[in-house]
Amino acid sequence: MDNMAATRAQKTKRGRENYGRNYARGRAGERRAAASLRRAGYSVSISPGSAGFSDVTATKGGKTRKIQVKTLSSRRLLTKEAAENRIRGKPYNVRIPAGGECWVYDADGRRHIIRGRS
């Protein structure tokens, strides 16, 4: 028997029905970001797990980019400022390290790139 407590999402019927969809949506966003970077000539690797800040690491010409990817299915974010407000607030509370980036894909497929503050 598993001794781990149920997550908050698993305690509700809607959360149990949605189980796995967030993971799949997130991985799809990571693959989309990786494809975009490859088209731009980067060598790309996608993190196999959720440990650490970066989901995607891209290298080109000796420069490395560490990117966190967020894929939102229920929000239309028309501006970079709206995307930044969304990911820096609850439930995400993303902290972007100096030199890091967060790519946010919204419900309409728009990509907003937010860079860490130096």
Coordinates of N, CA and C in Angstrom, one line a residue, residues 6-19:
A6 N -2.5 11.8 -0.6 CA -3.1 12.2 -1.9 C -2.9 13.7 -2.1
T7 N -2.6 14.1 -3.3 CA -2.4 15.5 -3.6 C -3.8 16.2 -3.5
R8 N -3.7 17.5 -3.4 CA -5.0 18.2 -3.3 C -5.9 18.0 -4.5
A9 N -5.3 17.9 -5.7 CA -6.1 17.6 -6.9 C -6.7 16.2 -6.9
Q10 N -6.0 15.2 -6.3 CA -6.5 13.9 -6.3 C -7.7 13.7 -5.3
K11 N -7.9 14.7 -4.4 CA -9.0 14.6 -3.4 C -10.3 15.0 -4.0
T12 N -10.4 15.6 -5.2 CA -11.6 16.0 -5.8 C -11.9 15.1 -7.0
K13 N -13.2 15.0 -7.4 CA -13.5 14.2 -8.5 C -12.9 14.8 -9.8
R14 N -13.0 16.2 -9.9 CA -12.5 16.8 -11.1 C -11.0 16.6 -11.2
G15 N -10.3 16.7 -10.0 CA -8.9 16.5 -10.0 C -8.5 15.1 -10.4
R16 N -9.2 14.1 -10.0 CA -8.9 12.7 -10.4 C -9.2 12.5 -11.9
E17 N -10.2 13.1 -12.4 CA -10.5 13.0 -13.8 C -9.4 13.7 -14.7
N18 N -8.8 14.7 -14.2 CA -7.8 15.5 -14.9 C -6.4 14.9 -14.7
Y19 N -6.3 13.9 -13.8 CA -5.0 13.4 -13.5 C -4.2 13.0 -14.8

